[in-house]
mmCIF file of C-alpha atoms in Angstrom:
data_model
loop_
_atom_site.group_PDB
_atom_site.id
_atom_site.type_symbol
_atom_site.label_atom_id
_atom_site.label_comp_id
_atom_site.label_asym_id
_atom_site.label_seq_id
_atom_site.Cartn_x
_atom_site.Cartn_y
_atom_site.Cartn_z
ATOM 1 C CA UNK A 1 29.114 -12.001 -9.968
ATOM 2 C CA UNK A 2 26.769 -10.550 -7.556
ATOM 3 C CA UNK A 3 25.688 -6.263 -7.343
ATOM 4 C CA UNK A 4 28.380 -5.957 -4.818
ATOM 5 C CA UNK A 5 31.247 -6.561 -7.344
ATOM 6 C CA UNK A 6 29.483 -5.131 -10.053
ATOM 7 C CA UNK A 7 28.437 -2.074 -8.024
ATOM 8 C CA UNK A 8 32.691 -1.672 -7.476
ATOM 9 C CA UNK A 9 33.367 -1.401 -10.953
ATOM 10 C CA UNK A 10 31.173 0.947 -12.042
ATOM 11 C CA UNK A 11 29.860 4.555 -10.729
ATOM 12 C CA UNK A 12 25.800 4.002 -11.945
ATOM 13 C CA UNK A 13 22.990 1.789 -12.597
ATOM 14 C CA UNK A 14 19.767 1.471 -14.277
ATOM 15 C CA UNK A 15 17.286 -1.236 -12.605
ATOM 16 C CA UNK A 16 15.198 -2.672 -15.892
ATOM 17 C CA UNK A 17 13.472 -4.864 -14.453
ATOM 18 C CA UNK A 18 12.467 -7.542 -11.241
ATOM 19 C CA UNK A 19 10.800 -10.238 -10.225
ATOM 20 C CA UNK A 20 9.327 -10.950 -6.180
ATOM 21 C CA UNK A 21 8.861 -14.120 -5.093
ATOM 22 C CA UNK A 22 7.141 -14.250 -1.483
ATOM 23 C CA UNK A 23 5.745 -17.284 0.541
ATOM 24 C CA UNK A 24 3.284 -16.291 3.269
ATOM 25 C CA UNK A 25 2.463 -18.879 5.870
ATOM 26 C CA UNK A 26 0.735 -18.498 9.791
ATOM 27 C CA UNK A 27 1.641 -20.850 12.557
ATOM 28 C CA UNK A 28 -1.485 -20.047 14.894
ATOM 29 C CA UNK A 29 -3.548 -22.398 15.458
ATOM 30 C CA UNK A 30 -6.355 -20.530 16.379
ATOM 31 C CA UNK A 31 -6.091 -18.967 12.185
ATOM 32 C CA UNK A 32 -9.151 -20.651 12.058
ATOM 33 C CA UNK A 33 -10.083 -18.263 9.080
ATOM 34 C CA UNK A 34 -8.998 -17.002 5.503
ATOM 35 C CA UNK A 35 -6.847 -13.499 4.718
ATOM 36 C CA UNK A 36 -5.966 -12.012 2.257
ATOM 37 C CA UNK A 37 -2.083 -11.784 1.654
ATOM 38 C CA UNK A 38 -0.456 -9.740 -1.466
ATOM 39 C CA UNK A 39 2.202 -7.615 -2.994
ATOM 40 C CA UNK A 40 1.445 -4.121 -3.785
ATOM 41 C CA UNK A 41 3.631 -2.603 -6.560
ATOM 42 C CA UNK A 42 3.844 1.569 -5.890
ATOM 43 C CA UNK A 43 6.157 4.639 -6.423
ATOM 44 C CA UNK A 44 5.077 5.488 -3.267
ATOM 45 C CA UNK A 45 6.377 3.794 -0.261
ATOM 46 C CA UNK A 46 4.452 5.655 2.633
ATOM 47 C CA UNK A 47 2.565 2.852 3.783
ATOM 48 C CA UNK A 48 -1.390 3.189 4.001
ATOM 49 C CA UNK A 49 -4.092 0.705 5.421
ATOM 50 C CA UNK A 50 -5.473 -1.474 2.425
ATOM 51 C CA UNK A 51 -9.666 -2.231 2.401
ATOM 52 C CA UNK A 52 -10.325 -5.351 0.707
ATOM 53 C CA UNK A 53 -12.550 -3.577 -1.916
ATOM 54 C CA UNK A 54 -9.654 -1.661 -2.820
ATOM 55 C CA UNK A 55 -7.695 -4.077 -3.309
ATOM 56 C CA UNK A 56 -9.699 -6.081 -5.407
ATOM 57 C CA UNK A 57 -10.338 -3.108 -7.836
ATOM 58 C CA UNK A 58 -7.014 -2.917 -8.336
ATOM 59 C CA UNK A 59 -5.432 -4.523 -11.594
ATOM 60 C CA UNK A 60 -3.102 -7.020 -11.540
ATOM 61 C CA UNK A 61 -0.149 -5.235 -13.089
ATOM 62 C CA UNK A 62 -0.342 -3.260 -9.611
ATOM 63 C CA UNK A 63 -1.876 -5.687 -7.231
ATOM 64 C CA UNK A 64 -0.962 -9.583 -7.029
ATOM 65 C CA UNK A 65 -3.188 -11.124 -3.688
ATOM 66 C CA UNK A 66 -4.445 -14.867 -2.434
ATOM 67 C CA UNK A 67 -6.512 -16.330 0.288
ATOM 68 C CA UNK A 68 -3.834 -17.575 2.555
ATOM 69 C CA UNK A 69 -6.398 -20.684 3.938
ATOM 70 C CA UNK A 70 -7.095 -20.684 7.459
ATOM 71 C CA UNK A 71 -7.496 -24.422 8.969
ATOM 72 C CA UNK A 72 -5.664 -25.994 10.918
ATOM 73 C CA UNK A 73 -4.427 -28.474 8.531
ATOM 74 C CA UNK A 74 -3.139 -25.221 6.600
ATOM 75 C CA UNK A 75 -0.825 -24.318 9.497
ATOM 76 C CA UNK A 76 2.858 -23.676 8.076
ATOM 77 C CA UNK A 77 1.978 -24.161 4.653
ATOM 78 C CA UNK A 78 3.064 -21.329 2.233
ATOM 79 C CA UNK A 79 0.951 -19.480 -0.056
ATOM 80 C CA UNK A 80 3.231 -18.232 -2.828
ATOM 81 C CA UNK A 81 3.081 -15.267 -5.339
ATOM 82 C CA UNK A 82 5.156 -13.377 -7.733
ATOM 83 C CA UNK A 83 5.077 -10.160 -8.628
ATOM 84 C CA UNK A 84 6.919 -8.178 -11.731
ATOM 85 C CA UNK A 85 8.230 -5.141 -12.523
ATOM 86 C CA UNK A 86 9.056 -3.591 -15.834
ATOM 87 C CA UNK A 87 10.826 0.184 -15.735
ATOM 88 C CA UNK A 88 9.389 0.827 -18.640
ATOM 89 C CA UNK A 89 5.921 -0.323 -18.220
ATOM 90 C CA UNK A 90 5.844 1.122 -14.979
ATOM 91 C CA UNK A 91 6.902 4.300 -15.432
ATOM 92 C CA UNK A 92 5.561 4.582 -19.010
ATOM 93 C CA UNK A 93 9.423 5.447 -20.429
ATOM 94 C CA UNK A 94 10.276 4.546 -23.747
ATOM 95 C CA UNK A 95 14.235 4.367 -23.285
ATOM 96 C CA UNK A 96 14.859 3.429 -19.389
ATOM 97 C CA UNK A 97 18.535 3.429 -20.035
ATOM 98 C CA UNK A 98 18.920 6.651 -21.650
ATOM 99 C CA UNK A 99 16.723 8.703 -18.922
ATOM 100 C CA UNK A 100 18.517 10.496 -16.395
ATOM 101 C CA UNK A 101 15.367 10.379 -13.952
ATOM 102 C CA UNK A 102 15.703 6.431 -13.724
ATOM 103 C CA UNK A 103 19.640 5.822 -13.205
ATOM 104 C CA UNK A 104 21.350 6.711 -10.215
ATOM 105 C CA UNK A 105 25.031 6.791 -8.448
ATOM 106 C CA UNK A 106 25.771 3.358 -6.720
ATOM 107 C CA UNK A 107 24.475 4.221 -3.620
ATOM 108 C CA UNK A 108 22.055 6.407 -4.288
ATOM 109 C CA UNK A 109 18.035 5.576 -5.493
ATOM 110 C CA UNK A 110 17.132 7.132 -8.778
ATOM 111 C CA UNK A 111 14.277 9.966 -9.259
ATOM 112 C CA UNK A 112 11.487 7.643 -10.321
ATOM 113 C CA UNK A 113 11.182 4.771 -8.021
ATOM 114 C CA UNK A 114 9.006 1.231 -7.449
ATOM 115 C CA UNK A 115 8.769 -0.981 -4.469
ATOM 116 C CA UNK A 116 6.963 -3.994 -3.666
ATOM 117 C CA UNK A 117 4.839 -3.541 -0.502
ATOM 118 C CA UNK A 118 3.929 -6.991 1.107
ATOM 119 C CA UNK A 119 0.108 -6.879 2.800
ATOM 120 C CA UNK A 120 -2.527 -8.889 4.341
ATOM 121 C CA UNK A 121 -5.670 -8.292 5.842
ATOM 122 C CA UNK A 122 -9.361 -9.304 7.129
ATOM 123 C CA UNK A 123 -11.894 -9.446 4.345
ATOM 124 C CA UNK A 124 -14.219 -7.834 6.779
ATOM 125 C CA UNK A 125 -11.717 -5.519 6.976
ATOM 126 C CA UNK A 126 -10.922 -6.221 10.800
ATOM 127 C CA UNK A 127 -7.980 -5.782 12.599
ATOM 128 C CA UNK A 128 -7.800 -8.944 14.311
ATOM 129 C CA UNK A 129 -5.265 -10.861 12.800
ATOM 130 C CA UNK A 130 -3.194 -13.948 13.306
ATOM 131 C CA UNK A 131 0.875 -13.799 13.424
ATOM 132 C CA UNK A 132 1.618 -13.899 9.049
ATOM 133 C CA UNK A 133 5.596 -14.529 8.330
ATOM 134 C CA UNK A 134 6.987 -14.755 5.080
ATOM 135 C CA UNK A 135 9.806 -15.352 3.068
ATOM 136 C CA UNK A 136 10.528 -13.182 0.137
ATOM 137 C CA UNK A 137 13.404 -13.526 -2.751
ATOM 138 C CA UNK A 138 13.719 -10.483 -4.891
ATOM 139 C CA UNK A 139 15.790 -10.633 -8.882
ATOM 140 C CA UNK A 140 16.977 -8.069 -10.306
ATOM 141 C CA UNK A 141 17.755 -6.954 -13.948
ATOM 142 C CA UNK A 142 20.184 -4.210 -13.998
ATOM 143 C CA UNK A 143 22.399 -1.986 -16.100
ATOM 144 C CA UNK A 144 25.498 -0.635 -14.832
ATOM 145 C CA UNK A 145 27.448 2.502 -16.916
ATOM 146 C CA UNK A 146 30.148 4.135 -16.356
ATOM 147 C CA UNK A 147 33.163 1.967 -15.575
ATOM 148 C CA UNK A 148 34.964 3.606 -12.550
ATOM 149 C CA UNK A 149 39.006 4.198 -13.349
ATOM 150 C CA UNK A 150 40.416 1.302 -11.500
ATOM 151 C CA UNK A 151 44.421 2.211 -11.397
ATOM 152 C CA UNK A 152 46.975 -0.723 -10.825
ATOM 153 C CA UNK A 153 49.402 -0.103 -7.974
#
């Protein structure tokens, strides 16, 4: 059973946990050089240029990044990463399913939020940079409450 039926029998949920899979590949052949590609975990989704120094200060329970290579025997082939996250680590709560501030209607996002911002960039920091696609799968772990009143006709 998939949210969508889930998300009909019930009025709230509780995300616990997730996991991000994303494959990042470039089809230029003139990527003659190596990025940086990554996943940025943040309550905050207003999106803000990333330096590579900053990013590389970062630890890795908020920053996941590779060198996506750049030759031309490289072209189409995906550079993978994962990224997790944990309610409770995140958001330092000690009972996620009991706090009001992380569940929310169906429909609606709770309070206290995470998302999983994909980036890439120069490590000169330039602007100049090739075409990256990717492919991203995202799992969820999730409580529902609250089982709706489903009345037989």
């Amino acid at each position: 059973m998939l949210y969508d039926t889930y998300s009909s029998l019930y009025n709230t949920y509780t995300v616990l946990d997730s996991k991000i899979t994303v494959d990042f590949w470039s089809e230029e052949a003139a990527h003659t050089y190596a990025q940086i590609v990554g996943i940025k975990l943040d309550d905050d989704t207003t999106l803000t240029p990333l330096l590579t120094s900053t990013i590389i200060e970062q630890p890795s329970s908020l920053v996941r990044y590779k060198w996506l290579r750049g030759s031309t025997t490289d072209i189409g082939r995906p550079t993978r990463l994962r990224h997790y996250y944990s309610a409770k680590k995140f958001h330092g709560v000690k009972d996620v399913v009991d706090n009001p501030d992380m569940s929310a209607d169906i429909g609606a996002n709770p309070i206290k939020t995470a998302s999983f911002i994909l980036f890439t960039c120069h490590p000169s920091d330039s602007t100049d940079l090739p075409v990256i696609r990717y492919s991203a799968t995202i799992e969820y772990i999730v409580k529902f409450d609250e089982l709706r009143d489903i009345s037989s006709s």
